[in-house]
Amino acid sequence: MRIELTPGMTNVVRFPIERRAKPSMELVRDIAPDSREVSLVIESFGFDDDIDGIRDAADQDMADDIAQKGARLSSTQRQAELDRLLQPIVERAVSLCRDAHDASLAAVKAQRQVVEAQSEGGYWLTPLSEQASARTFYAARLLVDAHVACQRAAGASRAIEIAKRGETWAPFDLHAEAHALCADEFAARTSGG
């Protein structure tokens, strides 16, 4: 969740409405981790997550699900069923984003305690340092997991929106699209010129 700073206001605390809001794709978009930050975390912590293509894979998975269930549904049931397919995916993404945010706050607090302990000295420095490292690693892992869940929710949402319009989902092929665009342009120039 993003922190919003208001210029000139030092004693104003923003109420986190996203904590009480009903899970929706709009909320997922608002609280989703920044993909640049996620990439840096993956690199810094040495995670082997491949975050490229998650959304497209989720598109395809949801489109396959819809194709399987679609044959059994009447048109009146279809809209409600499509919404029900998306809801648990969205709820998971929102939950993981909230957990990642909470873990991040706990990690920052633990790191501050280590800094304070270093300035005071004492025998508890090693356990505090280990705890701070563990919390930081946990927060990083949750951030990546939240990002993946948000990407899956976005992909599933896209496939569901296509199904609601009555269209059939097809994977995006950059080369085929570029070829079609060039062919259309070439046809327009040769017929008009």
PDB file of N, CA and C in Angstrom, residues 62-79 81-82 85 163:
ATOM      1  N   MET A  62      -7.454 -18.802 -17.274  1.00  0.00           N
ATOM      2  CA  MET A  62      -8.850 -18.415 -17.053  1.00  0.00           C
ATOM      3  C   MET A  62      -9.678 -18.662 -18.306  1.00  0.00           C
ATOM      4  N   ALA A  63      -9.125 -18.388 -19.463  1.00  0.00           N
ATOM      5  CA  ALA A  63      -9.855 -18.637 -20.709  1.00  0.00           C
ATOM      6  C   ALA A  63     -10.163 -20.129 -20.853  1.00  0.00           C
ATOM      7  N   ASP A  64      -9.218 -20.975 -20.485  1.00  0.00           N
ATOM      8  CA  ASP A  64      -9.458 -22.427 -20.521  1.00  0.00           C
ATOM      9  C   ASP A  64     -10.555 -22.824 -19.542  1.00  0.00           C
ATOM     10  N   ASP A  65     -10.511 -22.244 -18.345  1.00  0.00           N
ATOM     11  CA  ASP A  65     -11.552 -22.497 -17.336  1.00  0.00           C
ATOM     12  C   ASP A  65     -12.928 -22.094 -17.859  1.00  0.00           C
ATOM     13  N   ILE A  66     -12.966 -20.910 -18.457  1.00  0.00           N
ATOM     14  CA  ILE A  66     -14.238 -20.393 -18.977  1.00  0.00           C
ATOM     15  C   ILE A  66     -14.744 -21.301 -20.099  1.00  0.00           C
ATOM     16  N   ALA A  67     -13.848 -21.745 -20.952  1.00  0.00           N
ATOM     17  CA  ALA A  67     -14.246 -22.616 -22.056  1.00  0.00           C
ATOM     18  C   ALA A  67     -14.824 -23.931 -21.536  1.00  0.00           C
ATOM     19  N   GLN A  68     -14.238 -24.468 -20.481  1.00  0.00           N
ATOM     20  CA  GLN A  68     -14.743 -25.717 -19.910  1.00  0.00           C
ATOM     21  C   GLN A  68     -16.111 -25.534 -19.275  1.00  0.00           C
ATOM     22  N   LYS A  69     -16.259 -24.457 -18.507  1.00  0.00           N
ATOM     23  CA  LYS A  69     -17.507 -24.241 -17.781  1.00  0.00           C
ATOM     24  C   LYS A  69     -18.571 -23.585 -18.639  1.00  0.00           C
ATOM     25  N   GLY A  70     -18.143 -22.878 -19.683  1.00  0.00           N
ATOM     26  CA  GLY A  70     -19.075 -22.109 -20.504  1.00  0.00           C
ATOM     27  C   GLY A  70     -20.111 -22.938 -21.218  1.00  0.00           C
ATOM     28  N   ALA A  71     -19.758 -24.133 -21.605  1.00  0.00           N
ATOM     29  CA  ALA A  71     -20.696 -24.989 -22.327  1.00  0.00           C
ATOM     30  C   ALA A  71     -21.860 -25.418 -21.445  1.00  0.00           C
ATOM     31  N   ARG A  72     -21.639 -25.430 -20.140  1.00  0.00           N
ATOM     32  CA  ARG A  72     -22.685 -25.887 -19.217  1.00  0.00           C
ATOM     33  C   ARG A  72     -23.580 -24.755 -18.720  1.00  0.00           C
ATOM     34  N   LEU A  73     -23.279 -23.515 -19.072  1.00  0.00           N
ATOM     35  CA  LEU A  73     -24.000 -22.384 -18.501  1.00  0.00           C
ATOM     36  C   LEU A  73     -24.960 -21.749 -19.497  1.00  0.00           C
ATOM     37  N   SER A  74     -26.110 -21.322 -18.985  1.00  0.00           N
ATOM     38  CA  SER A  74     -27.019 -20.535 -19.812  1.00  0.00           C
ATOM     39  C   SER A  74     -26.511 -19.093 -19.824  1.00  0.00           C
ATOM     40  N   SER A  75     -27.050 -18.281 -20.698  1.00  0.00           N
ATOM     41  CA  SER A  75     -26.560 -16.902 -20.808  1.00  0.00           C
ATOM     42  C   SER A  75     -26.829 -16.094 -19.539  1.00  0.00           C
ATOM     43  N   THR A  76     -27.921 -16.380 -18.834  1.00  0.00           N
ATOM     44  CA  THR A  76     -28.219 -15.628 -17.608  1.00  0.00           C
ATOM     45  C   THR A  76     -27.277 -16.025 -16.473  1.00  0.00           C
ATOM     46  N   GLN A  77     -26.909 -17.298 -16.449  1.00  0.00           N
ATOM     47  CA  GLN A  77     -25.988 -17.757 -15.409  1.00  0.00           C
ATOM     48  C   GLN A  77     -24.549 -17.347 -15.710  1.00  0.00           C
ATOM     49  N   ARG A  78     -24.252 -17.138 -16.968  1.00  0.00           N
ATOM     50  CA  ARG A  78     -22.872 -16.913 -17.408  1.00  0.00           C
ATOM     51  C   ARG A  78     -22.234 -15.694 -16.743  1.00  0.00           C
ATOM     52  N   GLN A  79     -22.924 -14.573 -16.715  1.00  0.00           N
ATOM     53  CA  GLN A  79     -22.356 -13.347 -16.138  1.00  0.00           C
ATOM     54  C   GLN A  79     -22.040 -13.530 -14.658  1.00  0.00           C
ATOM     55  N   GLU A  81     -21.610 -16.362 -13.046  1.00  0.00           N
ATOM     56  CA  GLU A  81     -20.563 -17.377 -12.878  1.00  0.00           C
ATOM     57  C   GLU A  81     -19.181 -16.802 -13.181  1.00  0.00           C
ATOM     58  N   LEU A  82     -19.098 -15.947 -14.189  1.00  0.00           N
ATOM     59  CA  LEU A  82     -17.822 -15.316 -14.532  1.00  0.00           C
ATOM     60  C   LEU A  82     -17.337 -14.435 -13.376  1.00  0.00           C
ATOM     61  N   LEU A  85     -15.981 -16.634 -10.654  1.00  0.00           N
ATOM     62  CA  LEU A  85     -14.657 -17.185 -10.972  1.00  0.00           C
ATOM     63  C   LEU A  85     -13.542 -16.222 -10.570  1.00  0.00           C
ATOM     64  N   ALA A 163     -14.622 -12.656 -22.157  1.00  0.00           N
ATOM     65  CA  ALA A 163     -15.731 -13.615 -22.180  1.00  0.00           C
ATOM     66  C   ALA A 163     -17.072 -12.917 -21.990  1.00  0.00           C
TER      67      ALA A 163
END
